[in-house]
PDB file of C-alpha atoms in Angstrom:
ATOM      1  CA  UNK A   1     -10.633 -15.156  -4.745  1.00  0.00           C
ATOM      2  CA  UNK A   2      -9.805 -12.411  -7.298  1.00  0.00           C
ATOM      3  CA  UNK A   3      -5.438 -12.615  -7.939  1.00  0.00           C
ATOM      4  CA  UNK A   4      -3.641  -8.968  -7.979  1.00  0.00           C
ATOM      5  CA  UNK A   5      -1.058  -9.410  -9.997  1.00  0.00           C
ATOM      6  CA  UNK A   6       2.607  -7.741 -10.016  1.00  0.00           C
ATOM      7  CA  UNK A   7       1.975  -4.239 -10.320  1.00  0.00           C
ATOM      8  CA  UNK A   8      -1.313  -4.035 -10.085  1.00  0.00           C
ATOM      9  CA  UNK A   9      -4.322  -3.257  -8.041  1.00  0.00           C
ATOM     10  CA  UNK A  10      -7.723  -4.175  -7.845  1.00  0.00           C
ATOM     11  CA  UNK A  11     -10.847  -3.373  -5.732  1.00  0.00           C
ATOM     12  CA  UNK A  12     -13.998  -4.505  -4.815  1.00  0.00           C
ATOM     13  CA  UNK A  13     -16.819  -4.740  -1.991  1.00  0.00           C
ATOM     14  CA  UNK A  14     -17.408  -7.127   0.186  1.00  0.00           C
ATOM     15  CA  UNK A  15     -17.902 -10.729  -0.077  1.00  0.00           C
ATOM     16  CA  UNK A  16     -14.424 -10.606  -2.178  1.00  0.00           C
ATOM     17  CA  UNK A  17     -11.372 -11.948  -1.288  1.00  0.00           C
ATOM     18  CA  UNK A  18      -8.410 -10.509  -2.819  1.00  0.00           C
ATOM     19  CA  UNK A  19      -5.240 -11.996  -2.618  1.00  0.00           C
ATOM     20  CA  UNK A  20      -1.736 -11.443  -3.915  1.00  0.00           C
ATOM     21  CA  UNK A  21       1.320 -13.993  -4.270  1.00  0.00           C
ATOM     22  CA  UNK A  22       5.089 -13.841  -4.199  1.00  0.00           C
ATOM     23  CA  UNK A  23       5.675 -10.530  -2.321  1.00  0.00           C
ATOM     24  CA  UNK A  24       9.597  -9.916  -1.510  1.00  0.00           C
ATOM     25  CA  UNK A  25      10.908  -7.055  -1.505  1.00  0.00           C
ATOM     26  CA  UNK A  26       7.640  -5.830  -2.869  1.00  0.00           C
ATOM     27  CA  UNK A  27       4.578  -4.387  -1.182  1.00  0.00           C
ATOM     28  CA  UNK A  28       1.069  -5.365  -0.698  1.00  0.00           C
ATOM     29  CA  UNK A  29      -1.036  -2.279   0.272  1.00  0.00           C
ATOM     30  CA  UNK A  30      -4.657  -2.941   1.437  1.00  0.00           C
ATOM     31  CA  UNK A  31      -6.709  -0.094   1.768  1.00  0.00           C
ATOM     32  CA  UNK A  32     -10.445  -0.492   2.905  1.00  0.00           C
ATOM     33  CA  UNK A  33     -13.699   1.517   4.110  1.00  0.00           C
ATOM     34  CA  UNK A  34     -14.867  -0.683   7.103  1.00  0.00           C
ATOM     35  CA  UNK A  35     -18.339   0.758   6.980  1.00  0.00           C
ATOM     36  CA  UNK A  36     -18.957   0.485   3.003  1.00  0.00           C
ATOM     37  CA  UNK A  37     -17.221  -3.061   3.098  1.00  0.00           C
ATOM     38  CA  UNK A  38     -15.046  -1.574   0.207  1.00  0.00           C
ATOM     39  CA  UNK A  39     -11.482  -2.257   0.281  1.00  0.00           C
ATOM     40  CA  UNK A  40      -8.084  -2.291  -2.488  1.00  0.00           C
ATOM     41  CA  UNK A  41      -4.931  -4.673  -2.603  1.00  0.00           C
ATOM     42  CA  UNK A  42      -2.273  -3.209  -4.388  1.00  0.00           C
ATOM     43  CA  UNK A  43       1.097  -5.280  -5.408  1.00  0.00           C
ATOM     44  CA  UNK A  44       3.847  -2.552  -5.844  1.00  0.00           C
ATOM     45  CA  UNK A  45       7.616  -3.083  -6.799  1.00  0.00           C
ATOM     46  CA  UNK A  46       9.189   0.056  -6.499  1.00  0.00           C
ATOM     47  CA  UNK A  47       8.755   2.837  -4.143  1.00  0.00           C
ATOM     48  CA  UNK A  48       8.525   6.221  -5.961  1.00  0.00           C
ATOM     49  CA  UNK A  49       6.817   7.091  -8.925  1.00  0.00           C
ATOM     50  CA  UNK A  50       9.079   9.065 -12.051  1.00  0.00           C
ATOM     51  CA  UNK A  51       8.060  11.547 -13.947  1.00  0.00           C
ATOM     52  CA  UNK A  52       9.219  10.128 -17.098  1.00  0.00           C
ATOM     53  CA  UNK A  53       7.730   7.091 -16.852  1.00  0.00           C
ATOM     54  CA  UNK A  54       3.767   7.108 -17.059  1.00  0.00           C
ATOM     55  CA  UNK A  55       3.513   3.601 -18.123  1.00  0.00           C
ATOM     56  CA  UNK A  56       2.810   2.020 -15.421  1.00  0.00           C
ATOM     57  CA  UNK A  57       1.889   4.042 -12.713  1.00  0.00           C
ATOM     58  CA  UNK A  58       0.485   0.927 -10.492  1.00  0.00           C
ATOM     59  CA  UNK A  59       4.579  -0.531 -10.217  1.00  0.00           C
ATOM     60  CA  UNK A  60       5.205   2.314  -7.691  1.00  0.00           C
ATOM     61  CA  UNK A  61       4.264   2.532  -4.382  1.00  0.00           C
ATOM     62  CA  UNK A  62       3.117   6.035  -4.202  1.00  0.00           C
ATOM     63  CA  UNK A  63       0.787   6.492  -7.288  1.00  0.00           C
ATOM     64  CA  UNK A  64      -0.651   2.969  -6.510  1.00  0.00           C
ATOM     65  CA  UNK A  65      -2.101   4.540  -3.352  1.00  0.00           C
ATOM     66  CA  UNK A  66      -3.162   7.184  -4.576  1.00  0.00           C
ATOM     67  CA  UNK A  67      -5.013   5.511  -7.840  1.00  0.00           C
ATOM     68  CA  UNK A  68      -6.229   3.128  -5.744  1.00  0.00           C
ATOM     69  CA  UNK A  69      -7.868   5.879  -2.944  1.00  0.00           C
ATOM     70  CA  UNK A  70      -9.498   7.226  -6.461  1.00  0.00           C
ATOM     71  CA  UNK A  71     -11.232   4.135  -7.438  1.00  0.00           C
ATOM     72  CA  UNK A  72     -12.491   3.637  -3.893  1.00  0.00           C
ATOM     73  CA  UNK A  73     -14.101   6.847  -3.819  1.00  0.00           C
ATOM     74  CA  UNK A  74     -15.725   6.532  -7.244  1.00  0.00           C
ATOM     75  CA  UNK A  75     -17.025   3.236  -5.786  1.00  0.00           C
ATOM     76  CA  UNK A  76     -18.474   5.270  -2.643  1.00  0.00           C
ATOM     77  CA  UNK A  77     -16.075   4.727  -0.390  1.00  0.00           C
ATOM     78  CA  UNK A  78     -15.605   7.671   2.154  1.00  0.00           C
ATOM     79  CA  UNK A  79     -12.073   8.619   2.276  1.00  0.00           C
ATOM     80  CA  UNK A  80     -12.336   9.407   6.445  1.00  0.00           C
ATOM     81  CA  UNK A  81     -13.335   5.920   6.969  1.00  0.00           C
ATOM     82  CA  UNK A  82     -10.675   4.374   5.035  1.00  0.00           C
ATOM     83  CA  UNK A  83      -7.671   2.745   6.408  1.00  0.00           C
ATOM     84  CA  UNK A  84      -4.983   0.636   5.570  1.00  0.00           C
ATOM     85  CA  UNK A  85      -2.475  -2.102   5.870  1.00  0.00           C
ATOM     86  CA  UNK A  86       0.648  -2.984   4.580  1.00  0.00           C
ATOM     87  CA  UNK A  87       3.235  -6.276   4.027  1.00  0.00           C
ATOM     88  CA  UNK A  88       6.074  -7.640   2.221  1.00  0.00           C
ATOM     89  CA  UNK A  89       9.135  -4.872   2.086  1.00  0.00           C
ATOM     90  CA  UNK A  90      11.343  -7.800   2.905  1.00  0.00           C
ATOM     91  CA  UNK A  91      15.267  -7.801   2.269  1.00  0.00           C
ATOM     92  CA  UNK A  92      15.419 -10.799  -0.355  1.00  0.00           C
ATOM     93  CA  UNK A  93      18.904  -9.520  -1.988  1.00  0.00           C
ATOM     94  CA  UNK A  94      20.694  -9.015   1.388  1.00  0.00           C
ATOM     95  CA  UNK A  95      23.980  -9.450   0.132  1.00  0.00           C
ATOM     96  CA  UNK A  96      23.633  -6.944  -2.579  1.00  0.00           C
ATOM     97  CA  UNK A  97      23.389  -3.891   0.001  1.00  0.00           C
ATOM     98  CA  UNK A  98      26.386  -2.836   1.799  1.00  0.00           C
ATOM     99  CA  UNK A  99      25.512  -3.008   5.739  1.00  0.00           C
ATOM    100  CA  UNK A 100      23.188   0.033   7.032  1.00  0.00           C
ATOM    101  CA  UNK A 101      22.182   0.508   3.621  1.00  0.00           C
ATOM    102  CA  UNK A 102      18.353   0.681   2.846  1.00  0.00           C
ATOM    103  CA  UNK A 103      17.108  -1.932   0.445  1.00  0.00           C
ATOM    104  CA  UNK A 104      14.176  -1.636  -1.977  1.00  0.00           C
ATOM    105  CA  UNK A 105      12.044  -3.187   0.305  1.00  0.00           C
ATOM    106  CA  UNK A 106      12.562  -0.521   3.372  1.00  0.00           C
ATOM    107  CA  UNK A 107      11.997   1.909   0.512  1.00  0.00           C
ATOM    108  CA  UNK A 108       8.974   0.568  -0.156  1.00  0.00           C
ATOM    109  CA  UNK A 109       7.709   0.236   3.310  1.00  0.00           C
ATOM    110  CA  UNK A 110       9.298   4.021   4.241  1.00  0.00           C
ATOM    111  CA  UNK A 111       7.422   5.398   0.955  1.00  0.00           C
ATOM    112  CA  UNK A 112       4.151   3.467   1.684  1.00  0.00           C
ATOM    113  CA  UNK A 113       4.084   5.096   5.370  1.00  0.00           C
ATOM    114  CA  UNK A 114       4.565   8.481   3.852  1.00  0.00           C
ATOM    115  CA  UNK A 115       2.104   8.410   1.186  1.00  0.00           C
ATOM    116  CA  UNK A 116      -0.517   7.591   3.561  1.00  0.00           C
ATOM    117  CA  UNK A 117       0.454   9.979   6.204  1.00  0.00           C
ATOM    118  CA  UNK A 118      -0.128  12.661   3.524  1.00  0.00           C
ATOM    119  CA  UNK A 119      -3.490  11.223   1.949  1.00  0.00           C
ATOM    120  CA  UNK A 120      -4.617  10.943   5.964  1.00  0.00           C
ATOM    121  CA  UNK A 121      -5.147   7.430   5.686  1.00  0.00           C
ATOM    122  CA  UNK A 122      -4.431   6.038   9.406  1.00  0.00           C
ATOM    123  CA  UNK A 123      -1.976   3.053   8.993  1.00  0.00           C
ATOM    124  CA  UNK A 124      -3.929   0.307  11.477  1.00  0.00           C
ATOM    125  CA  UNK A 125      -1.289  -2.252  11.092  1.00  0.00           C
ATOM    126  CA  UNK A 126       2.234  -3.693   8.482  1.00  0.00           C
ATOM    127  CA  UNK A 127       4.077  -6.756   8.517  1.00  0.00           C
ATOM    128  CA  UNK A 128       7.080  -5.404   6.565  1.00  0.00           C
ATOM    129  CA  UNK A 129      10.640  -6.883   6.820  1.00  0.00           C
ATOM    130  CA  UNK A 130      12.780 -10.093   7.119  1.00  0.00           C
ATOM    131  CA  UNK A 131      13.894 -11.804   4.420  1.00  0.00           C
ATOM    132  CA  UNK A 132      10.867 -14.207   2.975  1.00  0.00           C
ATOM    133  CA  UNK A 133       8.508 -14.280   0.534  1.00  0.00           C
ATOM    134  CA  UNK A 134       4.780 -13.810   1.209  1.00  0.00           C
ATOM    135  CA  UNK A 135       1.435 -14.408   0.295  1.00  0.00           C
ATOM    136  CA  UNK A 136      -1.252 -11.890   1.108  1.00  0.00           C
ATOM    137  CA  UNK A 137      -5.408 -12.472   1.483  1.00  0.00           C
ATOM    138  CA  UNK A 138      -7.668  -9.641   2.016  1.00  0.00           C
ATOM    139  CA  UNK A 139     -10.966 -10.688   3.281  1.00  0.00           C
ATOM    140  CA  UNK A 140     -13.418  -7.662   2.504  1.00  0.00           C
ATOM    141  CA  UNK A 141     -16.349  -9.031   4.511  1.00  0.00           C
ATOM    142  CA  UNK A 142     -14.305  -8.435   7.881  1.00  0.00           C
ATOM    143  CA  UNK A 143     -11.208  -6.454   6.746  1.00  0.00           C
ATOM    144  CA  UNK A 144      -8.841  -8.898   7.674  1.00  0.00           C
ATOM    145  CA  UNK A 145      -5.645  -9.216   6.459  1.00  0.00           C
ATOM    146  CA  UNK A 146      -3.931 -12.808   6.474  1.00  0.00           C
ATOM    147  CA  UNK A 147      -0.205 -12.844   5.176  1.00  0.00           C
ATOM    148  CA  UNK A 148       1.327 -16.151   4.912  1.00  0.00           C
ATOM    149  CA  UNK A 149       4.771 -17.416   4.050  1.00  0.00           C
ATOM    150  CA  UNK A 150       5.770 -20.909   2.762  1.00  0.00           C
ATOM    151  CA  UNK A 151       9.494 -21.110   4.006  1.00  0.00           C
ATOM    152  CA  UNK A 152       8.910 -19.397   7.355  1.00  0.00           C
ATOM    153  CA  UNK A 153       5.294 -20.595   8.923  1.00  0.00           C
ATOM    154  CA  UNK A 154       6.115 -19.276  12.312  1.00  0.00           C
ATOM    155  CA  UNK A 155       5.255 -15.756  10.444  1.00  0.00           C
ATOM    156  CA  UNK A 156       2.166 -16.451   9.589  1.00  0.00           C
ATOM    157  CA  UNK A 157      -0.341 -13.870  10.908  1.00  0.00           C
ATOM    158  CA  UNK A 158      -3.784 -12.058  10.649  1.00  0.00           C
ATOM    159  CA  UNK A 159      -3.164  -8.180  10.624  1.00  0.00           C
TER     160      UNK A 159
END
């Protein structure tokens, strides 16, 4: 298994297993070319890239996707095949955020859905929400998505 850290990505071709720990309030993006066998796990924490801060572009949702859909392509990936998946977005910090307001992890989710809507990139499936950690696997032999959480097992799933 090859670990994606905290704001990072990294991509590969199939039989690699990617997998990503400790998602809150963070995202894990998976994007992947079914027919190429090439696929991306991102681990973002914030939603929205800045301007003023180019340092590290793979922390935000938004330019995570879209570096990510770059290295795909330079690997061969076909950007009409590819399609993606998203987790995490949960509400860890629930009593921070008055009621009916939208935590970071919404924000994530809401920017996630957006970026890919403009990039084209069908959405096939999320598991987004709650308040629980979670571990993500990407299997890029199948395209399978498993997300796993210690404290609630009941949510463990295969997207």
């Amino acid at each position: 298994m090859n670990r994606v850290g905290i704001s990072e990505f990294k991509t590969g071709r199939a039989p690699a297993v990617l997998v990503t720990y400790g998602l809150g309030s963070c995202l894990g993006i998976t994007l992947y070319d079914p027919r190429k066998k090439l696929g991306g796990l991102a681990h973002t924490l914030l939603p929205l890239s800045r301007p003023e801060d180019r340092s590290r572009m793979t922390k935000y949702v938004d330019s995570a996707i879209r570096l990510m859909m770059e290295e795909l392509l330079e690997l061969g990936a076909e950007k009409d095949c590819l399609v993606a998946k998203i987790s995490g977005g949960a509400n860890m910090f629930e009593a921070l955020h008055p009621s009916g307001a939208e935590g970071v992890g919404a924000r994530n989710a809401r920017a996630a859905r957006e970026t890919l809507e403009l990039l084209g990139i069908p959405l096939l499936a999320e598991d987004i929400g709650g308040n629980h950690g979670r571990t993500v696997e990407f299997d890029l032999a199948t395209g399978e998505v498993r997300v796993r959480s210690v404290c609630h097992p009941d949510a463990n799933r295969t997207l």
